[in-house]
Amino acid sequence: MSVQWSLEHGVVPAVFKSAYITPRLKKPNLDPSDVTSYRPISNLSVIFKLLERLVCKQIMDYLKNKCLSPQLQSAYQPGHSTETAVFKVLSDVLLAVDDGNVAVLALLDLSSAFDNVDHDTLLQRLQTSYVLDGALIGWFTSYLHARMQKVHVSSSSSESSVLLFGVPQ
């Protein structure tokens, strides 16, 4: 089964959708007995990571060509970063104040937001907002459904579990 076949038929082979999760301390000075001190590292096959990058490149080109990417989107945009996003917000606040207006800034903490994404909602959004259909929406459906993971620590592994929410990273 080739990468080309996967893209043409909208199917991600099951063998690619199984990950070993290895917990790693976020920082060396954190308490190793506290589970929140760890970051889960998802280990997937190299071929699958290449397939993901290829699809990401194609999707980004599609969004750019169809003008579907939000103008102020900073993530996954060449030349954009959190710094450019902060600069834009600061610029808007300063312009409002210079014009004699009141500027109010509300901030949201979206940490772990990807862990709570409902797969069916995401797929529906891809279809309606980004006009993905056919083999491409099939590929994303296959990509998200029936994903398995095991936690691997030292020489021990947990039982496999199915991911029902979240976006694999």
JSON list of C-alpha atoms in Angstrom, two decimals:
[
{"chain": "A", "resi": 1, "resn": "MET", "atom": "CA", "xyz": [0.00, 0.00, 0.00]},
{"chain": "A", "resi": 2, "resn": "SER", "atom": "CA", "xyz": [1.59, 3.27, -1.09]},
{"chain": "A", "resi": 3, "resn": "VAL", "atom": "CA", "xyz": [1.25, 6.88, -0.03]},
{"chain": "A", "resi": 4, "resn": "GLN", "atom": "CA", "xyz": [-0.34, 7.60, -3.41]},
{"chain": "A", "resi": 5, "resn": "TRP", "atom": "CA", "xyz": [-2.89, 4.80, -2.91]},
{"chain": "A", "resi": 6, "resn": "SER", "atom": "CA", "xyz": [-3.75, 6.17, 0.56]},
{"chain": "A", "resi": 7, "resn": "LEU", "atom": "CA", "xyz": [-4.43, 9.63, -0.83]},
{"chain": "A", "resi": 8, "resn": "GLU", "atom": "CA", "xyz": [-6.35, 8.46, -3.90]},
{"chain": "A", "resi": 9, "resn": "HIS", "atom": "CA", "xyz": [-8.61, 6.11, -1.93]},
{"chain": "A", "resi": 10, "resn": "GLY", "atom": "CA", "xyz": [-9.02, 8.24, 1.19]},
{"chain": "A", "resi": 11, "resn": "VAL", "atom": "CA", "xyz": [-7.79, 5.49, 3.49]},
{"chain": "A", "resi": 12, "resn": "VAL", "atom": "CA", "xyz": [-5.11, 5.56, 6.17]},
{"chain": "A", "resi": 13, "resn": "PRO", "atom": "CA", "xyz": [-3.87, 2.00, 6.78]},
{"chain": "A", "resi": 14, "resn": "ALA", "atom": "CA", "xyz": [-4.60, 0.76, 10.30]},
{"chain": "A", "resi": 15, "resn": "VAL", "atom": "CA", "xyz": [-0.94, -0.07, 10.86]},
{"chain": "A", "resi": 16, "resn": "PHE", "atom": "CA", "xyz": [-0.15, 3.66, 10.68]},
{"chain": "A", "resi": 17, "resn": "LYS", "atom": "CA", "xyz": [-2.78, 4.64, 13.25]},
{"chain": "A", "resi": 18, "resn": "SER", "atom": "CA", "xyz": [-1.24, 2.97, 16.30]},
{"chain": "A", "resi": 19, "resn": "ALA", "atom": "CA", "xyz": [0.99, 5.09, 18.51]},
{"chain": "A", "resi": 20, "resn": "TYR", "atom": "CA", "xyz": [3.24, 4.38, 21.43]},
{"chain": "A", "resi": 21, "resn": "ILE", "atom": "CA", "xyz": [3.03, 7.17, 23.96]},
{"chain": "A", "resi": 22, "resn": "THR", "atom": "CA", "xyz": [6.22, 7.78, 25.92]},
{"chain": "A", "resi": 23, "resn": "PRO", "atom": "CA", "xyz": [5.94, 10.17, 28.87]},
{"chain": "A", "resi": 24, "resn": "ARG", "atom": "CA", "xyz": [8.88, 12.59, 29.18]},
{"chain": "A", "resi": 25, "resn": "LEU", "atom": "CA", "xyz": [9.48, 15.11, 31.95]},
{"chain": "A", "resi": 26, "resn": "LYS", "atom": "CA", "xyz": [8.67, 18.62, 30.73]},
{"chain": "A", "resi": 27, "resn": "LYS", "atom": "CA", "xyz": [11.59, 20.05, 32.73]},
{"chain": "A", "resi": 28, "resn": "PRO", "atom": "CA", "xyz": [14.30, 18.25, 34.71]},
{"chain": "A", "resi": 29, "resn": "ASN", "atom": "CA", "xyz": [13.43, 20.07, 37.95]},
{"chain": "A", "resi": 30, "resn": "LEU", "atom": "CA", "xyz": [9.78, 18.89, 38.01]},
{"chain": "A", "resi": 31, "resn": "ASP", "atom": "CA", "xyz": [8.50, 16.22, 40.40]},
{"chain": "A", "resi": 32, "resn": "PRO", "atom": "CA", "xyz": [8.72, 12.83, 38.62]},
{"chain": "A", "resi": 33, "resn": "SER", "atom": "CA", "xyz": [5.97, 11.42, 40.87]},
{"chain": "A", "resi": 34, "resn": "ASP", "atom": "CA", "xyz": [3.47, 14.05, 39.61]},
{"chain": "A", "resi": 35, "resn": "VAL", "atom": "CA", "xyz": [1.76, 12.93, 36.41]},
{"chain": "A", "resi": 36, "resn": "THR", "atom": "CA", "xyz": [1.31, 16.56, 35.30]},
{"chain": "A", "resi": 37, "resn": "SER", "atom": "CA", "xyz": [5.10, 16.92, 35.15]},
{"chain": "A", "resi": 38, "resn": "TYR", "atom": "CA", "xyz": [5.13, 14.81, 31.99]},
{"chain": "A", "resi": 39, "resn": "ARG", "atom": "CA", "xyz": [4.55, 15.54, 28.32]},
{"chain": "A", "resi": 40, "resn": "PRO", "atom": "CA", "xyz": [3.23, 12.65, 26.20]},
{"chain": "A", "resi": 41, "resn": "ILE", "atom": "CA", "xyz": [5.43, 11.96, 23.18]},
{"chain": "A", "resi": 42, "resn": "SER", "atom": "CA", "xyz": [3.52, 10.14, 20.44]},
{"chain": "A", "resi": 43, "resn": "ASN", "atom": "CA", "xyz": [5.74, 7.76, 18.49]},
{"chain": "A", "resi": 44, "resn": "LEU", "atom": "CA", "xyz": [4.43, 6.86, 15.05]},
{"chain": "A", "resi": 45, "resn": "SER", "atom": "CA", "xyz": [6.06, 5.24, 12.04]},
{"chain": "A", "resi": 46, "resn": "VAL", "atom": "CA", "xyz": [8.36, 7.35, 9.88]},
{"chain": "A", "resi": 47, "resn": "ILE", "atom": "CA", "xyz": [6.29, 6.55, 6.77]},
{"chain": "A", "resi": 48, "resn": "PHE", "atom": "CA", "xyz": [3.16, 7.79, 8.49]},
{"chain": "A", "resi": 49, "resn": "LYS", "atom": "CA", "xyz": [4.88, 11.03, 9.58]},
{"chain": "A", "resi": 50, "resn": "LEU", "atom": "CA", "xyz": [5.92, 11.58, 5.95]},
{"chain": "A", "resi": 51, "resn": "LEU", "atom": "CA", "xyz": [2.35, 10.94, 4.81]},
{"chain": "A", "resi": 52, "resn": "GLU", "atom": "CA", "xyz": [1.08, 13.48, 7.35]},
{"chain": "A", "resi": 53, "resn": "ARG", "atom": "CA", "xyz": [3.55, 16.10, 6.12]},
{"chain": "A", "resi": 54, "resn": "LEU", "atom": "CA", "xyz": [2.60, 15.50, 2.51]},
{"chain": "A", "resi": 55, "resn": "VAL", "atom": "CA", "xyz": [-1.11, 15.91, 3.30]},
{"chain": "A", "resi": 56, "resn": "CYS", "atom": "CA", "xyz": [-0.38, 19.00, 5.41]},
{"chain": "A", "resi": 57, "resn": "LYS", "atom": "CA", "xyz": [1.53, 20.59, 2.51]},
{"chain": "A", "resi": 58, "resn": "GLN", "atom": "CA", "xyz": [-1.29, 19.82, 0.07]},
{"chain": "A", "resi": 59, "resn": "ILE", "atom": "CA", "xyz": [-3.97, 21.13, 2.45]},
{"chain": "A", "resi": 60, "resn": "MET", "atom": "CA", "xyz": [-2.05, 24.34, 3.12]},
{"chain": "A", "resi": 61, "resn": "ASP", "atom": "CA", "xyz": [-1.63, 24.90, -0.64]},
{"chain": "A", "resi": 62, "resn": "TYR", "atom": "CA", "xyz": [-5.36, 24.23, -1.17]},
{"chain": "A", "resi": 63, "resn": "LEU", "atom": "CA", "xyz": [-6.37, 26.67, 1.59]},
{"chain": "A", "resi": 64, "resn": "LYS", "atom": "CA", "xyz": [-4.04, 29.33, 0.23]},
{"chain": "A", "resi": 65, "resn": "ASN", "atom": "CA", "xyz": [-5.17, 28.90, -3.40]},
{"chain": "A", "resi": 66, "resn": "LYS", "atom": "CA", "xyz": [-8.86, 29.02, -2.43]},
{"chain": "A", "resi": 67, "resn": "CYS", "atom": "CA", "xyz": [-8.32, 31.92, -0.01]},
{"chain": "A", "resi": 68, "resn": "LEU", "atom": "CA", "xyz": [-9.82, 29.83, 2.81]},
{"chain": "A", "resi": 69, "resn": "SER", "atom": "CA", "xyz": [-7.10, 30.43, 5.37]},
{"chain": "A", "resi": 70, "resn": "PRO", "atom": "CA", "xyz": [-8.01, 33.21, 7.82]},
{"chain": "A", "resi": 71, "resn": "GLN", "atom": "CA", "xyz": [-5.98, 36.33, 7.09]},
{"chain": "A", "resi": 72, "resn": "LEU", "atom": "CA", "xyz": [-4.84, 36.69, 10.69]},
{"chain": "A", "resi": 73, "resn": "GLN", "atom": "CA", "xyz": [-4.03, 33.01, 11.16]},
{"chain": "A", "resi": 74, "resn": "SER", "atom": "CA", "xyz": [-0.53, 32.76, 12.61]},
{"chain": "A", "resi": 75, "resn": "ALA", "atom": "CA", "xyz": [-0.12, 29.03, 13.15]},
{"chain": "A", "resi": 76, "resn": "TYR", "atom": "CA", "xyz": [1.20, 27.00, 10.22]},
{"chain": "A", "resi": 77, "resn": "GLN", "atom": "CA", "xyz": [1.83, 30.11, 8.15]},
{"chain": "A", "resi": 78, "resn": "PRO", "atom": "CA", "xyz": [5.33, 30.84, 6.85]},
{"chain": "A", "resi": 79, "resn": "GLY", "atom": "CA", "xyz": [6.66, 34.07, 8.35]},
{"chain": "A", "resi": 80, "resn": "HIS", "atom": "CA", "xyz": [4.05, 34.09, 11.13]},
{"chain": "A", "resi": 81, "resn": "SER", "atom": "CA", "xyz": [4.46, 33.15, 14.78]},
{"chain": "A", "resi": 82, "resn": "THR", "atom": "CA", "xyz": [3.17, 33.94, 18.23]},
{"chain": "A", "resi": 83, "resn": "GLU", "atom": "CA", "xyz": [5.30, 37.07, 18.03]},
{"chain": "A", "resi": 84, "resn": "THR", "atom": "CA", "xyz": [3.47, 38.30, 14.92]},
{"chain": "A", "resi": 85, "resn": "ALA", "atom": "CA", "xyz": [0.13, 37.57, 16.60]},
{"chain": "A", "resi": 86, "resn": "VAL", "atom": "CA", "xyz": [1.15, 39.50, 19.72]},
{"chain": "A", "resi": 87, "resn": "PHE", "atom": "CA", "xyz": [2.44, 42.36, 17.56]},
{"chain": "A", "resi": 88, "resn": "LYS", "atom": "CA", "xyz": [-0.94, 42.56, 15.76]},
{"chain": "A", "resi": 89, "resn": "VAL", "atom": "CA", "xyz": [-2.87, 42.65, 19.06]},
{"chain": "A", "resi": 90, "resn": "LEU", "atom": "CA", "xyz": [-0.54, 45.28, 20.52]},
{"chain": "A", "resi": 91, "resn": "SER", "atom": "CA", "xyz": [-0.79, 47.36, 17.36]},
{"chain": "A", "resi": 92, "resn": "ASP", "atom": "CA", "xyz": [-4.60, 47.23, 17.43]},
{"chain": "A", "resi": 93, "resn": "VAL", "atom": "CA", "xyz": [-4.68, 48.26, 21.12]},
{"chain": "A", "resi": 94, "resn": "LEU", "atom": "CA", "xyz": [-2.28, 51.15, 20.55]},
{"chain": "A", "resi": 95, "resn": "LEU", "atom": "CA", "xyz": [-4.23, 52.37, 17.50]},
{"chain": "A", "resi": 96, "resn": "ALA", "atom": "CA", "xyz": [-7.48, 52.30, 19.49]},
{"chain": "A", "resi": 97, "resn": "VAL", "atom": "CA", "xyz": [-5.92, 54.25, 22.37]},
{"chain": "A", "resi": 98, "resn": "ASP", "atom": "CA", "xyz": [-4.34, 56.75, 19.94]},
{"chain": "A", "resi": 99, "resn": "ASP", "atom": "CA", "xyz": [-7.81, 57.33, 18.44]},
{"chain": "A", "resi": 100, "resn": "GLY", "atom": "CA", "xyz": [-9.19, 58.07, 21.91]},
{"chain": "A", "resi": 101, "resn": "ASN", "atom": "CA", "xyz": [-11.08, 54.80, 22.20]},
{"chain": "A", "resi": 102, "resn": "VAL", "atom": "CA", "xyz": [-11.10, 52.40, 25.11]},
{"chain": "A", "resi": 103, "resn": "ALA", "atom": "CA", "xyz": [-9.27, 49.15, 24.47]},
{"chain": "A", "resi": 104, "resn": "VAL", "atom": "CA", "xyz": [-10.31, 45.97, 26.24]},
{"chain": "A", "resi": 105, "resn": "LEU", "atom": "CA", "xyz": [-8.38, 42.76, 25.90]},
{"chain": "A", "resi": 106, "resn": "ALA", "atom": "CA", "xyz": [-9.84, 39.40, 26.89]},
{"chain": "A", "resi": 107, "resn": "LEU", "atom": "CA", "xyz": [-7.49, 36.41, 26.89]},
{"chain": "A", "resi": 108, "resn": "LEU", "atom": "CA", "xyz": [-8.40, 32.75, 26.78]},
{"chain": "A", "resi": 109, "resn": "ASP", "atom": "CA", "xyz": [-6.18, 29.89, 27.86]},
{"chain": "A", "resi": 110, "resn": "LEU", "atom": "CA", "xyz": [-6.56, 27.27, 25.15]},
{"chain": "A", "resi": 111, "resn": "SER", "atom": "CA", "xyz": [-3.92, 24.90, 26.49]},
{"chain": "A", "resi": 112, "resn": "SER", "atom": "CA", "xyz": [-4.90, 21.30, 25.82]},
{"chain": "A", "resi": 113, "resn": "ALA", "atom": "CA", "xyz": [-7.59, 22.52, 23.40]},
{"chain": "A", "resi": 114, "resn": "PHE", "atom": "CA", "xyz": [-6.57, 19.88, 20.84]},
{"chain": "A", "resi": 115, "resn": "ASP", "atom": "CA", "xyz": [-7.17, 17.18, 23.46]},
{"chain": "A", "resi": 116, "resn": "ASN", "atom": "CA", "xyz": [-10.90, 17.98, 23.48]},
{"chain": "A", "resi": 117, "resn": "VAL", "atom": "CA", "xyz": [-11.68, 18.18, 19.76]},
{"chain": "A", "resi": 118, "resn": "ASP", "atom": "CA", "xyz": [-14.63, 15.98, 18.80]},
{"chain": "A", "resi": 119, "resn": "HIS", "atom": "CA", "xyz": [-13.74, 14.09, 15.62]},
{"chain": "A", "resi": 120, "resn": "ASP", "atom": "CA", "xyz": [-17.20, 14.21, 14.05]},
{"chain": "A", "resi": 121, "resn": "THR", "atom": "CA", "xyz": [-17.49, 17.96, 14.69]},
{"chain": "A", "resi": 122, "resn": "LEU", "atom": "CA", "xyz": [-14.05, 18.54, 13.15]},
{"chain": "A", "resi": 123, "resn": "LEU", "atom": "CA", "xyz": [-14.93, 16.49, 10.07]},
{"chain": "A", "resi": 124, "resn": "GLN", "atom": "CA", "xyz": [-18.23, 18.35, 9.65]},
{"chain": "A", "resi": 125, "resn": "ARG", "atom": "CA", "xyz": [-16.38, 21.65, 9.91]},
{"chain": "A", "resi": 126, "resn": "LEU", "atom": "CA", "xyz": [-13.84, 20.56, 7.28]},
{"chain": "A", "resi": 127, "resn": "GLN", "atom": "CA", "xyz": [-16.70, 19.71, 4.92]},
{"chain": "A", "resi": 128, "resn": "THR", "atom": "CA", "xyz": [-18.79, 22.83, 5.43]},
{"chain": "A", "resi": 129, "resn": "SER", "atom": "CA", "xyz": [-16.20, 25.55, 6.01]},
{"chain": "A", "resi": 130, "resn": "TYR", "atom": "CA", "xyz": [-13.37, 24.28, 3.83]},
{"chain": "A", "resi": 131, "resn": "VAL", "atom": "CA", "xyz": [-15.33, 22.37, 1.18]},
{"chain": "A", "resi": 132, "resn": "LEU", "atom": "CA", "xyz": [-13.37, 19.14, 1.63]},
{"chain": "A", "resi": 133, "resn": "ASP", "atom": "CA", "xyz": [-15.10, 16.15, 0.09]},
{"chain": "A", "resi": 134, "resn": "GLY", "atom": "CA", "xyz": [-14.52, 12.88, -1.73]},
{"chain": "A", "resi": 135, "resn": "ALA", "atom": "CA", "xyz": [-11.28, 11.01, -1.09]},
{"chain": "A", "resi": 136, "resn": "LEU", "atom": "CA", "xyz": [-9.86, 13.92, 0.92]},
{"chain": "A", "resi": 137, "resn": "ILE", "atom": "CA", "xyz": [-12.60, 13.99, 3.55]},
{"chain": "A", "resi": 138, "resn": "GLY", "atom": "CA", "xyz": [-12.47, 10.19, 3.48]},
{"chain": "A", "resi": 139, "resn": "TRP", "atom": "CA", "xyz": [-8.76, 10.37, 4.24]},
{"chain": "A", "resi": 140, "resn": "PHE", "atom": "CA", "xyz": [-9.33, 12.66, 7.22]},
{"chain": "A", "resi": 141, "resn": "THR", "atom": "CA", "xyz": [-12.18, 10.45, 8.46]},
{"chain": "A", "resi": 142, "resn": "SER", "atom": "CA", "xyz": [-9.92, 7.41, 8.20]},
{"chain": "A", "resi": 143, "resn": "TYR", "atom": "CA", "xyz": [-7.07, 9.36, 9.84]},
{"chain": "A", "resi": 144, "resn": "LEU", "atom": "CA", "xyz": [-9.15, 10.25, 12.91]},
{"chain": "A", "resi": 145, "resn": "HIS", "atom": "CA", "xyz": [-11.22, 7.10, 13.40]},
{"chain": "A", "resi": 146, "resn": "ALA", "atom": "CA", "xyz": [-9.97, 3.87, 14.98]},
{"chain": "A", "resi": 147, "resn": "ARG", "atom": "CA", "xyz": [-6.71, 5.41, 16.18]},
{"chain": "A", "resi": 148, "resn": "MET", "atom": "CA", "xyz": [-5.07, 3.36, 18.89]},
{"chain": "A", "resi": 149, "resn": "GLN", "atom": "CA", "xyz": [-2.49, 4.20, 21.50]},
{"chain": "A", "resi": 150, "resn": "LYS", "atom": "CA", "xyz": [-0.46, 2.48, 24.21]},
{"chain": "A", "resi": 151, "resn": "VAL", "atom": "CA", "xyz": [1.56, 4.09, 26.94]},
{"chain": "A", "resi": 152, "resn": "HIS", "atom": "CA", "xyz": [5.08, 2.72, 27.03]},
{"chain": "A", "resi": 153, "resn": "VAL", "atom": "CA", "xyz": [7.23, 3.23, 30.17]},
{"chain": "A", "resi": 154, "resn": "SER", "atom": "CA", "xyz": [10.58, 1.46, 30.53]},
{"chain": "A", "resi": 155, "resn": "SER", "atom": "CA", "xyz": [9.87, -2.14, 29.61]},
{"chain": "A", "resi": 156, "resn": "SER", "atom": "CA", "xyz": [6.11, -2.02, 30.33]},
{"chain": "A", "resi": 157, "resn": "SER", "atom": "CA", "xyz": [3.20, -1.12, 28.08]},
{"chain": "A", "resi": 158, "resn": "SER", "atom": "CA", "xyz": [-0.44, -0.44, 28.81]},
{"chain": "A", "resi": 159, "resn": "GLU", "atom": "CA", "xyz": [-3.32, -2.05, 27.00]},
{"chain": "A", "resi": 160, "resn": "SER", "atom": "CA", "xyz": [-4.25, -0.41, 23.70]},
{"chain": "A", "resi": 161, "resn": "SER", "atom": "CA", "xyz": [-7.01, 2.17, 23.85]},
{"chain": "A", "resi": 162, "resn": "VAL", "atom": "CA", "xyz": [-9.03, 3.90, 21.15]},
{"chain": "A", "resi": 163, "resn": "LEU", "atom": "CA", "xyz": [-8.79, 7.68, 20.84]},
{"chain": "A", "resi": 164, "resn": "LEU", "atom": "CA", "xyz": [-12.28, 9.18, 20.69]},
{"chain": "A", "resi": 165, "resn": "PHE", "atom": "CA", "xyz": [-11.32, 12.84, 21.07]},
{"chain": "A", "resi": 166, "resn": "GLY", "atom": "CA", "xyz": [-8.32, 14.98, 20.34]},
{"chain": "A", "resi": 167, "resn": "VAL", "atom": "CA", "xyz": [-6.17, 15.64, 17.35]},
{"chain": "A", "resi": 168, "resn": "PRO", "atom": "CA", "xyz": [-3.07, 13.45, 17.08]},
{"chain": "A", "resi": 169, "resn": "GLN", "atom": "CA", "xyz": [0.13, 15.47, 17.43]}
]
